[in-house]
Amino acid sequence: MRVSEILRSSFISAALAGCLAGGVEAAWAQDATITEKSGPWDVFKFGFSAYKSGHKDQAAQAYRDASEQGQIGATWKLARMYAEGDGVTQDDYEAYKFFSEIVSRDVEPGSSDERFVGDALAEMGRYVEEGIPGSPVQADPDAAFEYFQRAANYGSPIGQFEVGKMYLQRGESSPSKIRLAGRWLMLAAKNGHEGARAMLGNLLFQSGRVVDGLAMMTTALERAEPRDRPWIRSMQEEAFAVTEESTRRKAIARADELQDQQ
């Protein structure tokens, strides 16, 4: 059912809920003023308002309609919803297809939509790196690296982190690749990627700057996304285990200083 077909019922349901509960629901009903002639931005705003009000099924349909009219933000929202199972049935392949649609559009780095493209490229890299079971998307590390590299060029911290990590994995004992990895990880950390900060800390630790390295890993662990904490904690604990107690205390004090500086 398209947005133009759900407007009448959504007006009624939202208005009724607004009369009963007031507040957000009433505001959403007032915002739902699009018609079949509305542009993609108006349809996107309708979807956003519905999403914030908890009407995620109607939000998904609005985003789909806006996406079909070329609204890249709506396509990105749909991809995220399917990737996370947020208001729709979780479906990695469906998310992958929406991310692919974003990437296929002619968006140049530096444009107002670059963050959508950078994020989409990074997510496609993650999917291609491991493959999507039961779909045509097969694991292809080389293709994943290309996606991450392109994402990094669009300013994606995830892309920058993944490129740095892959250079570390492929660099072995090559000083030039390790330096290149460090540059990408530093850029990702500067852009707020705590996993990159943790890896930089580990590089410092291994290079002999033990206190700074431990402090950086500890700080990253405190601020990392939940999905990154297990591997960061493992790396940090392994480093702490081979460090003298007096050095650990210095590192913890240094981590506290770094937290206060943020």
PDB file of C-alpha atoms in Angstrom:
ATOM      1  CA  MET A   1       0.000   0.000   0.000  1.00  0.00           C
ATOM      2  CA  ARG A   2       1.520   3.333  -1.025  1.00  0.00           C
ATOM      3  CA  VAL A   3       1.572   6.450   1.147  1.00  0.00           C
ATOM      4  CA  SER A   4      -1.152   8.115  -0.882  1.00  0.00           C
ATOM      5  CA  GLU A   5      -3.382   5.130  -0.095  1.00  0.00           C
ATOM      6  CA  ILE A   6      -2.754   5.117   3.660  1.00  0.00           C
ATOM      7  CA  LEU A   7      -3.161   8.839   4.305  1.00  0.00           C
ATOM      8  CA  ARG A   8      -6.865   8.701   5.076  1.00  0.00           C
ATOM      9  CA  SER A   9      -6.614   5.824   7.561  1.00  0.00           C
ATOM     10  CA  SER A  10      -3.458   7.243   9.122  1.00  0.00           C
ATOM     11  CA  PHE A  11      -5.156  10.610   9.668  1.00  0.00           C
ATOM     12  CA  ILE A  12      -8.031   8.905  11.470  1.00  0.00           C
ATOM     13  CA  SER A  13      -5.893   6.623  13.626  1.00  0.00           C
ATOM     14  CA  ALA A  14      -3.391   9.347  14.508  1.00  0.00           C
ATOM     15  CA  ALA A  15      -6.109  11.876  15.285  1.00  0.00           C
ATOM     16  CA  LEU A  16      -7.950   9.393  17.502  1.00  0.00           C
ATOM     17  CA  ALA A  17      -4.792   8.511  19.356  1.00  0.00           C
ATOM     18  CA  GLY A  18      -4.043  12.209  19.717  1.00  0.00           C
ATOM     19  CA  CYS A  19      -7.451  12.848  21.275  1.00  0.00           C
ATOM     20  CA  LEU A  20      -6.860  10.021  23.734  1.00  0.00           C
ATOM     21  CA  ALA A  21      -3.196  10.588  24.527  1.00  0.00           C
ATOM     22  CA  GLY A  22      -2.390  14.075  23.218  1.00  0.00           C
ATOM     23  CA  GLY A  23       1.136  15.298  22.580  1.00  0.00           C
ATOM     24  CA  VAL A  24       3.256  13.494  20.008  1.00  0.00           C
ATOM     25  CA  GLU A  25       0.446  11.646  18.305  1.00  0.00           C
ATOM     26  CA  ALA A  26      -1.498  14.854  17.738  1.00  0.00           C
ATOM     27  CA  ALA A  27       1.565  16.566  16.356  1.00  0.00           C
ATOM     28  CA  TRP A  28       2.157  13.690  13.989  1.00  0.00           C
ATOM     29  CA  ALA A  29      -1.435  13.872  12.745  1.00  0.00           C
ATOM     30  CA  GLN A  30      -0.973  17.570  12.000  1.00  0.00           C
ATOM     31  CA  ASP A  31       2.251  16.847  10.070  1.00  0.00           C
ATOM     32  CA  ALA A  32       0.635  14.203   7.898  1.00  0.00           C
ATOM     33  CA  THR A  33      -0.396  16.576   5.148  1.00  0.00           C
ATOM     34  CA  ILE A  34       1.090  15.025   2.010  1.00  0.00           C
ATOM     35  CA  THR A  35      -0.839  14.144  -1.105  1.00  0.00           C
ATOM     36  CA  GLU A  36      -0.163  12.231  -4.303  1.00  0.00           C
ATOM     37  CA  LYS A  37       1.432  15.408  -5.676  1.00  0.00           C
ATOM     38  CA  SER A  38       3.819  15.813  -2.743  1.00  0.00           C
ATOM     39  CA  GLY A  39       7.515  15.759  -3.525  1.00  0.00           C
ATOM     40  CA  PRO A  40       9.989  13.184  -2.189  1.00  0.00           C
ATOM     41  CA  TRP A  41      11.201  15.469   0.599  1.00  0.00           C
ATOM     42  CA  ASP A  42       7.649  15.902   1.935  1.00  0.00           C
ATOM     43  CA  VAL A  43       7.094  12.140   1.787  1.00  0.00           C
ATOM     44  CA  PHE A  44      10.387  11.594   3.607  1.00  0.00           C
ATOM     45  CA  LYS A  45       9.349  14.038   6.345  1.00  0.00           C
ATOM     46  CA  PHE A  46       6.030  12.191   6.669  1.00  0.00           C
ATOM     47  CA  GLY A  47       7.975   8.957   7.134  1.00  0.00           C
ATOM     48  CA  PHE A  48      10.310  10.514   9.677  1.00  0.00           C
ATOM     49  CA  SER A  49       7.389  11.893  11.677  1.00  0.00           C
ATOM     50  CA  ALA A  50       5.626   8.522  11.581  1.00  0.00           C
ATOM     51  CA  TYR A  51       8.830   6.756  12.657  1.00  0.00           C
ATOM     52  CA  LYS A  52       9.344   9.088  15.623  1.00  0.00           C
ATOM     53  CA  SER A  53       5.741   8.498  16.648  1.00  0.00           C
ATOM     54  CA  GLY A  54       6.186   4.729  16.629  1.00  0.00           C
ATOM     55  CA  HIS A  55       4.309   4.070  13.367  1.00  0.00           C
ATOM     56  CA  LYS A  56       7.234   2.241  11.822  1.00  0.00           C
ATOM     57  CA  ASP A  57       5.197   0.242   9.314  1.00  0.00           C
ATOM     58  CA  GLN A  58       3.853   3.475   7.810  1.00  0.00           C
ATOM     59  CA  ALA A  59       7.312   5.051   8.052  1.00  0.00           C
ATOM     60  CA  ALA A  60       8.803   2.184   6.048  1.00  0.00           C
ATOM     61  CA  GLN A  61       6.196   2.619   3.326  1.00  0.00           C
ATOM     62  CA  ALA A  62       6.755   6.377   3.218  1.00  0.00           C
ATOM     63  CA  TYR A  63      10.501   5.872   2.974  1.00  0.00           C
ATOM     64  CA  ARG A  64       9.968   3.377   0.175  1.00  0.00           C
ATOM     65  CA  ASP A  65       7.823   5.853  -1.775  1.00  0.00           C
ATOM     66  CA  ALA A  66      10.334   8.664  -1.227  1.00  0.00           C
ATOM     67  CA  SER A  67      13.162   6.355  -2.246  1.00  0.00           C
ATOM     68  CA  GLU A  68      11.394   5.499  -5.487  1.00  0.00           C
ATOM     69  CA  GLN A  69      11.296   9.253  -6.172  1.00  0.00           C
ATOM     70  CA  GLY A  70      15.066   9.503  -5.666  1.00  0.00           C
ATOM     71  CA  GLN A  71      15.279  10.671  -2.037  1.00  0.00           C
ATOM     72  CA  ILE A  72      18.621   9.180  -0.963  1.00  0.00           C
ATOM     73  CA  GLY A  73      18.046   9.724   2.757  1.00  0.00           C
ATOM     74  CA  ALA A  74      14.892   7.619   2.552  1.00  0.00           C
ATOM     75  CA  THR A  75      16.785   4.812   0.816  1.00  0.00           C
ATOM     76  CA  TRP A  76      19.389   4.918   3.575  1.00  0.00           C
ATOM     77  CA  LYS A  77      16.710   4.788   6.292  1.00  0.00           C
ATOM     78  CA  LEU A  78      15.128   1.768   4.632  1.00  0.00           C
ATOM     79  CA  ALA A  79      18.489   0.019   4.406  1.00  0.00           C
ATOM     80  CA  ARG A  80      19.105   0.663   8.085  1.00  0.00           C
ATOM     81  CA  MET A  81      15.672  -0.557   9.094  1.00  0.00           C
ATOM     82  CA  TYR A  82      16.169  -3.864   7.250  1.00  0.00           C
ATOM     83  CA  ALA A  83      19.741  -4.244   8.511  1.00  0.00           C
ATOM     84  CA  GLU A  84      18.659  -3.805  12.118  1.00  0.00           C
ATOM     85  CA  GLY A  85      15.169  -5.327  11.975  1.00  0.00           C
ATOM     86  CA  ASP A  86      13.802  -1.970  13.094  1.00  0.00           C
ATOM     87  CA  GLY A  87      10.076  -1.909  12.357  1.00  0.00           C
ATOM     88  CA  VAL A  88      10.477  -4.494   9.585  1.00  0.00           C
ATOM     89  CA  THR A  89      11.613  -8.095   9.448  1.00  0.00           C
ATOM     90  CA  GLN A  90      15.409  -8.163   9.615  1.00  0.00           C
ATOM     91  CA  ASP A  91      16.790  -9.014   6.177  1.00  0.00           C
ATOM     92  CA  ASP A  92      20.471  -8.514   5.350  1.00  0.00           C
ATOM     93  CA  TYR A  93      20.023  -9.093   1.644  1.00  0.00           C
ATOM     94  CA  GLU A  94      17.203  -6.551   1.434  1.00  0.00           C
ATOM     95  CA  ALA A  95      19.419  -4.073   3.287  1.00  0.00           C
ATOM     96  CA  TYR A  96      22.286  -4.872   0.920  1.00  0.00           C
ATOM     97  CA  LYS A  97      20.100  -4.097  -2.096  1.00  0.00           C
ATOM     98  CA  PHE A  98      19.097  -0.706  -0.703  1.00  0.00           C
ATOM     99  CA  PHE A  99      22.714   0.117   0.143  1.00  0.00           C
ATOM    100  CA  SER A 100      23.636  -0.903  -3.412  1.00  0.00           C
ATOM    101  CA  GLU A 101      21.008   1.471  -4.779  1.00  0.00           C
ATOM    102  CA  ILE A 102      22.589   4.345  -2.855  1.00  0.00           C
ATOM    103  CA  VAL A 103      26.053   3.470  -4.154  1.00  0.00           C
ATOM    104  CA  SER A 104      24.780   3.309  -7.744  1.00  0.00           C
ATOM    105  CA  ARG A 105      23.711   6.954  -7.670  1.00  0.00           C
ATOM    106  CA  ASP A 106      26.034   9.594  -9.062  1.00  0.00           C
ATOM    107  CA  VAL A 107      27.107  11.256  -5.815  1.00  0.00           C
ATOM    108  CA  GLU A 108      30.517  12.906  -5.701  1.00  0.00           C
ATOM    109  CA  PRO A 109      32.696  13.029  -2.554  1.00  0.00           C
ATOM    110  CA  GLY A 110      32.149  16.351  -0.817  1.00  0.00           C
ATOM    111  CA  SER A 111      28.481  16.599  -1.768  1.00  0.00           C
ATOM    112  CA  SER A 112      25.705  16.981   0.788  1.00  0.00           C
ATOM    113  CA  ASP A 113      24.806  13.294   0.374  1.00  0.00           C
ATOM    114  CA  GLU A 114      28.327  11.882   0.750  1.00  0.00           C
ATOM    115  CA  ARG A 115      27.705  10.531   4.249  1.00  0.00           C
ATOM    116  CA  PHE A 116      24.924   8.285   2.935  1.00  0.00           C
ATOM    117  CA  VAL A 117      27.188   6.915   0.212  1.00  0.00           C
ATOM    118  CA  GLY A 118      30.121   6.476   2.572  1.00  0.00           C
ATOM    119  CA  ASP A 119      28.007   4.569   5.059  1.00  0.00           C
ATOM    120  CA  ALA A 120      26.410   2.447   2.325  1.00  0.00           C
ATOM    121  CA  LEU A 121      29.826   1.520   0.885  1.00  0.00           C
ATOM    122  CA  ALA A 122      31.106   0.579   4.336  1.00  0.00           C
ATOM    123  CA  GLU A 123      28.080  -1.621   5.023  1.00  0.00           C
ATOM    124  CA  MET A 124      28.404  -3.301   1.633  1.00  0.00           C
ATOM    125  CA  GLY A 125      32.036  -3.973   2.473  1.00  0.00           C
ATOM    126  CA  ARG A 126      30.987  -5.692   5.686  1.00  0.00           C
ATOM    127  CA  TYR A 127      28.410  -7.801   3.883  1.00  0.00           C
ATOM    128  CA  VAL A 128      30.799  -8.776   1.092  1.00  0.00           C
ATOM    129  CA  GLU A 129      33.604  -9.538   3.536  1.00  0.00           C
ATOM    130  CA  GLU A 130      31.585 -12.351   5.127  1.00  0.00           C
ATOM    131  CA  GLY A 131      28.867 -12.997   2.545  1.00  0.00           C
ATOM    132  CA  ILE A 132      25.119 -13.213   3.174  1.00  0.00           C
ATOM    133  CA  PRO A 133      23.908 -16.811   3.642  1.00  0.00           C
ATOM    134  CA  GLY A 134      21.103 -17.820   1.290  1.00  0.00           C
ATOM    135  CA  SER A 135      21.735 -14.936  -1.087  1.00  0.00           C
ATOM    136  CA  PRO A 136      23.861 -14.242  -4.179  1.00  0.00           C
ATOM    137  CA  VAL A 137      26.268 -12.200  -2.018  1.00  0.00           C
ATOM    138  CA  GLN A 138      29.348 -14.368  -1.510  1.00  0.00           C
ATOM    139  CA  ALA A 139      32.362 -13.706   0.716  1.00  0.00           C
ATOM    140  CA  ASP A 140      35.014 -11.794  -1.222  1.00  0.00           C
ATOM    141  CA  PRO A 141      37.710 -10.089   0.913  1.00  0.00           C
ATOM    142  CA  ASP A 142      39.276  -8.342  -2.090  1.00  0.00           C
ATOM    143  CA  ALA A 143      35.951  -6.808  -3.125  1.00  0.00           C
ATOM    144  CA  ALA A 144      35.309  -5.863   0.512  1.00  0.00           C
ATOM    145  CA  PHE A 145      38.618  -3.994   0.637  1.00  0.00           C
ATOM    146  CA  GLU A 146      37.627  -2.018  -2.462  1.00  0.00           C
ATOM    147  CA  TYR A 147      34.294  -1.065  -0.879  1.00  0.00           C
ATOM    148  CA  PHE A 148      36.032   0.007   2.337  1.00  0.00           C
ATOM    149  CA  GLN A 149      38.575   2.032   0.369  1.00  0.00           C
ATOM    150  CA  ARG A 150      35.804   3.833  -1.502  1.00  0.00           C
ATOM    151  CA  ALA A 151      33.911   4.396   1.765  1.00  0.00           C
ATOM    152  CA  ALA A 152      37.047   5.885   3.309  1.00  0.00           C
ATOM    153  CA  ASN A 153      37.353   8.275   0.386  1.00  0.00           C
ATOM    154  CA  TYR A 154      33.791   9.434   1.112  1.00  0.00           C
ATOM    155  CA  GLY A 155      34.828  10.233   4.689  1.00  0.00           C
ATOM    156  CA  SER A 156      33.314   7.169   6.383  1.00  0.00           C
ATOM    157  CA  PRO A 157      35.039   6.445   9.736  1.00  0.00           C
ATOM    158  CA  ILE A 158      34.020   2.797   9.369  1.00  0.00           C
ATOM    159  CA  GLY A 159      35.642   2.638   5.938  1.00  0.00           C
ATOM    160  CA  GLN A 160      38.772   4.348   7.240  1.00  0.00           C
ATOM    161  CA  PHE A 161      38.984   1.909  10.153  1.00  0.00           C
ATOM    162  CA  GLU A 162      38.469  -1.149   7.980  1.00  0.00           C
ATOM    163  CA  VAL A 163      41.108  -0.017   5.475  1.00  0.00           C
ATOM    164  CA  GLY A 164      43.591   0.533   8.281  1.00  0.00           C
ATOM    165  CA  LYS A 165      42.773  -2.853   9.809  1.00  0.00           C
ATOM    166  CA  MET A 166      43.180  -4.622   6.471  1.00  0.00           C
ATOM    167  CA  TYR A 167      46.543  -2.941   5.865  1.00  0.00           C
ATOM    168  CA  LEU A 168      47.650  -4.240   9.261  1.00  0.00           C
ATOM    169  CA  GLN A 169      46.459  -7.735   8.456  1.00  0.00           C
ATOM    170  CA  ARG A 170      48.108  -7.724   5.046  1.00  0.00           C
ATOM    171  CA  GLY A 171      51.157  -5.712   6.008  1.00  0.00           C
ATOM    172  CA  GLU A 172      52.897  -8.423   8.022  1.00  0.00           C
ATOM    173  CA  SER A 173      56.362  -6.963   8.623  1.00  0.00           C
ATOM    174  CA  SER A 174      56.178  -4.284   5.942  1.00  0.00           C
ATOM    175  CA  PRO A 175      56.954  -0.920   7.617  1.00  0.00           C
ATOM    176  CA  SER A 176      55.355   1.031   4.761  1.00  0.00           C
ATOM    177  CA  LYS A 177      52.016  -0.778   5.079  1.00  0.00           C
ATOM    178  CA  ILE A 178      52.065  -0.479   8.852  1.00  0.00           C
ATOM    179  CA  ARG A 179      52.604   3.280   8.506  1.00  0.00           C
ATOM    180  CA  LEU A 180      49.764   3.442   5.978  1.00  0.00           C
ATOM    181  CA  ALA A 181      47.537   1.489   8.356  1.00  0.00           C
ATOM    182  CA  GLY A 182      48.411   3.920  11.123  1.00  0.00           C
ATOM    183  CA  ARG A 183      47.430   6.914   8.994  1.00  0.00           C
ATOM    184  CA  TRP A 184      43.999   5.464   8.202  1.00  0.00           C
ATOM    185  CA  LEU A 185      43.415   4.401  11.819  1.00  0.00           C
ATOM    186  CA  MET A 186      44.416   7.855  13.041  1.00  0.00           C
ATOM    187  CA  LEU A 187      41.965   9.478  10.638  1.00  0.00           C
ATOM    188  CA  ALA A 188      39.176   7.127  11.716  1.00  0.00           C
ATOM    189  CA  ALA A 189      39.925   7.780  15.398  1.00  0.00           C
ATOM    190  CA  LYS A 190      39.879  11.522  14.755  1.00  0.00           C
ATOM    191  CA  ASN A 191      36.418  11.015  13.235  1.00  0.00           C
ATOM    192  CA  GLY A 192      35.175   9.223  16.361  1.00  0.00           C
ATOM    193  CA  HIS A 193      35.811   5.527  15.642  1.00  0.00           C
ATOM    194  CA  GLU A 194      36.794   3.979  18.982  1.00  0.00           C
ATOM    195  CA  GLY A 195      37.865   0.672  17.436  1.00  0.00           C
ATOM    196  CA  ALA A 196      40.471   2.599  15.460  1.00  0.00           C
ATOM    197  CA  ARG A 197      41.586   4.352  18.662  1.00  0.00           C
ATOM    198  CA  ALA A 198      42.021   0.970  20.344  1.00  0.00           C
ATOM    199  CA  MET A 199      44.119  -0.386  17.479  1.00  0.00           C
ATOM    200  CA  LEU A 200      46.282   2.734  17.524  1.00  0.00           C
ATOM    201  CA  GLY A 201      46.764   2.176  21.236  1.00  0.00           C
ATOM    202  CA  ASN A 202      47.857  -1.388  20.589  1.00  0.00           C
ATOM    203  CA  LEU A 203      50.364  -0.185  17.969  1.00  0.00           C
ATOM    204  CA  LEU A 204      51.783   2.283  20.506  1.00  0.00           C
ATOM    205  CA  PHE A 205      51.975  -0.459  23.120  1.00  0.00           C
ATOM    206  CA  GLN A 206      53.851  -2.773  20.768  1.00  0.00           C
ATOM    207  CA  SER A 207      56.234   0.021  19.774  1.00  0.00           C
ATOM    208  CA  GLY A 208      57.287   0.528  23.414  1.00  0.00           C
ATOM    209  CA  ARG A 209      55.017   3.420  24.400  1.00  0.00           C
ATOM    210  CA  VAL A 210      53.348   1.213  26.963  1.00  0.00           C
ATOM    211  CA  VAL A 211      51.569   3.764  29.156  1.00  0.00           C
ATOM    212  CA  ASP A 212      50.132   5.766  26.252  1.00  0.00           C
ATOM    213  CA  GLY A 213      49.090   2.595  24.441  1.00  0.00           C
ATOM    214  CA  LEU A 214      47.320   1.081  27.446  1.00  0.00           C
ATOM    215  CA  ALA A 215      45.642   4.389  28.222  1.00  0.00           C
ATOM    216  CA  MET A 216      44.364   4.747  24.671  1.00  0.00           C
ATOM    217  CA  MET A 217      42.970   1.198  24.630  1.00  0.00           C
ATOM    218  CA  THR A 218      41.288   1.762  28.007  1.00  0.00           C
ATOM    219  CA  THR A 219      39.708   5.013  26.865  1.00  0.00           C
ATOM    220  CA  ALA A 220      38.481   3.392  23.643  1.00  0.00           C
ATOM    221  CA  LEU A 221      36.929   0.523  25.592  1.00  0.00           C
ATOM    222  CA  GLU A 222      34.936   2.953  27.724  1.00  0.00           C
ATOM    223  CA  ARG A 223      33.480   4.748  24.704  1.00  0.00           C
ATOM    224  CA  ALA A 224      33.187   1.959  22.117  1.00  0.00           C
ATOM    225  CA  GLU A 225      29.983   0.683  20.541  1.00  0.00           C
ATOM    226  CA  PRO A 226      28.687  -2.530  22.183  1.00  0.00           C
ATOM    227  CA  ARG A 227      29.621  -4.691  19.178  1.00  0.00           C
ATOM    228  CA  ASP A 228      33.263  -3.531  19.380  1.00  0.00           C
ATOM    229  CA  ARG A 229      33.761  -3.907  23.116  1.00  0.00           C
ATOM    230  CA  PRO A 230      34.478  -7.676  23.259  1.00  0.00           C
ATOM    231  CA  TRP A 231      37.505  -7.585  20.936  1.00  0.00           C
ATOM    232  CA  ILE A 232      38.780  -4.303  22.384  1.00  0.00           C
ATOM    233  CA  ARG A 233      38.492  -5.709  25.913  1.00  0.00           C
ATOM    234  CA  SER A 234      40.341  -8.869  24.876  1.00  0.00           C
ATOM    235  CA  MET A 235      43.170  -6.838  23.344  1.00  0.00           C
ATOM    236  CA  GLN A 236      43.371  -4.489  26.321  1.00  0.00           C
ATOM    237  CA  GLU A 237      43.364  -7.294  28.900  1.00  0.00           C
ATOM    238  CA  GLU A 238      46.064  -9.174  27.016  1.00  0.00           C
ATOM    239  CA  ALA A 239      48.267  -6.069  27.101  1.00  0.00           C
ATOM    240  CA  PHE A 240      47.571  -5.407  30.789  1.00  0.00           C
ATOM    241  CA  ALA A 241      48.416  -9.023  31.646  1.00  0.00           C
ATOM    242  CA  VAL A 242      52.044  -8.621  30.548  1.00  0.00           C
ATOM    243  CA  THR A 243      52.523  -5.208  32.161  1.00  0.00           C
ATOM    244  CA  GLU A 244      53.898  -4.427  35.615  1.00  0.00           C
ATOM    245  CA  GLU A 245      51.482  -3.159  38.259  1.00  0.00           C
ATOM    246  CA  SER A 246      53.124   0.266  38.567  1.00  0.00           C
ATOM    247  CA  THR A 247      52.834   0.783  34.796  1.00  0.00           C
ATOM    248  CA  ARG A 248      49.181  -0.279  34.847  1.00  0.00           C
ATOM    249  CA  ARG A 249      48.421   2.370  37.443  1.00  0.00           C
ATOM    250  CA  LYS A 250      50.114   5.043  35.360  1.00  0.00           C
ATOM    251  CA  ALA A 251      48.116   3.922  32.337  1.00  0.00           C
ATOM    252  CA  ILE A 252      44.816   4.071  34.238  1.00  0.00           C
ATOM    253  CA  ALA A 253      45.658   7.564  35.512  1.00  0.00           C
ATOM    254  CA  ARG A 254      46.542   8.614  31.972  1.00  0.00           C
ATOM    255  CA  ALA A 255      43.235   7.172  30.684  1.00  0.00           C
ATOM    256  CA  ASP A 256      41.363   9.262  33.257  1.00  0.00           C
ATOM    257  CA  GLU A 257      43.187  12.349  31.969  1.00  0.00           C
ATOM    258  CA  LEU A 258      42.229  11.506  28.388  1.00  0.00           C
ATOM    259  CA  GLN A 259      38.579  11.102  29.412  1.00  0.00           C
ATOM    260  CA  ASP A 260      38.615  14.493  31.128  1.00  0.00           C
ATOM    261  CA  GLN A 261      40.017  16.101  27.987  1.00  0.00           C
ATOM    262  CA  GLN A 262      37.031  14.957  25.876  1.00  0.00           C
TER     263      GLN A 262
END
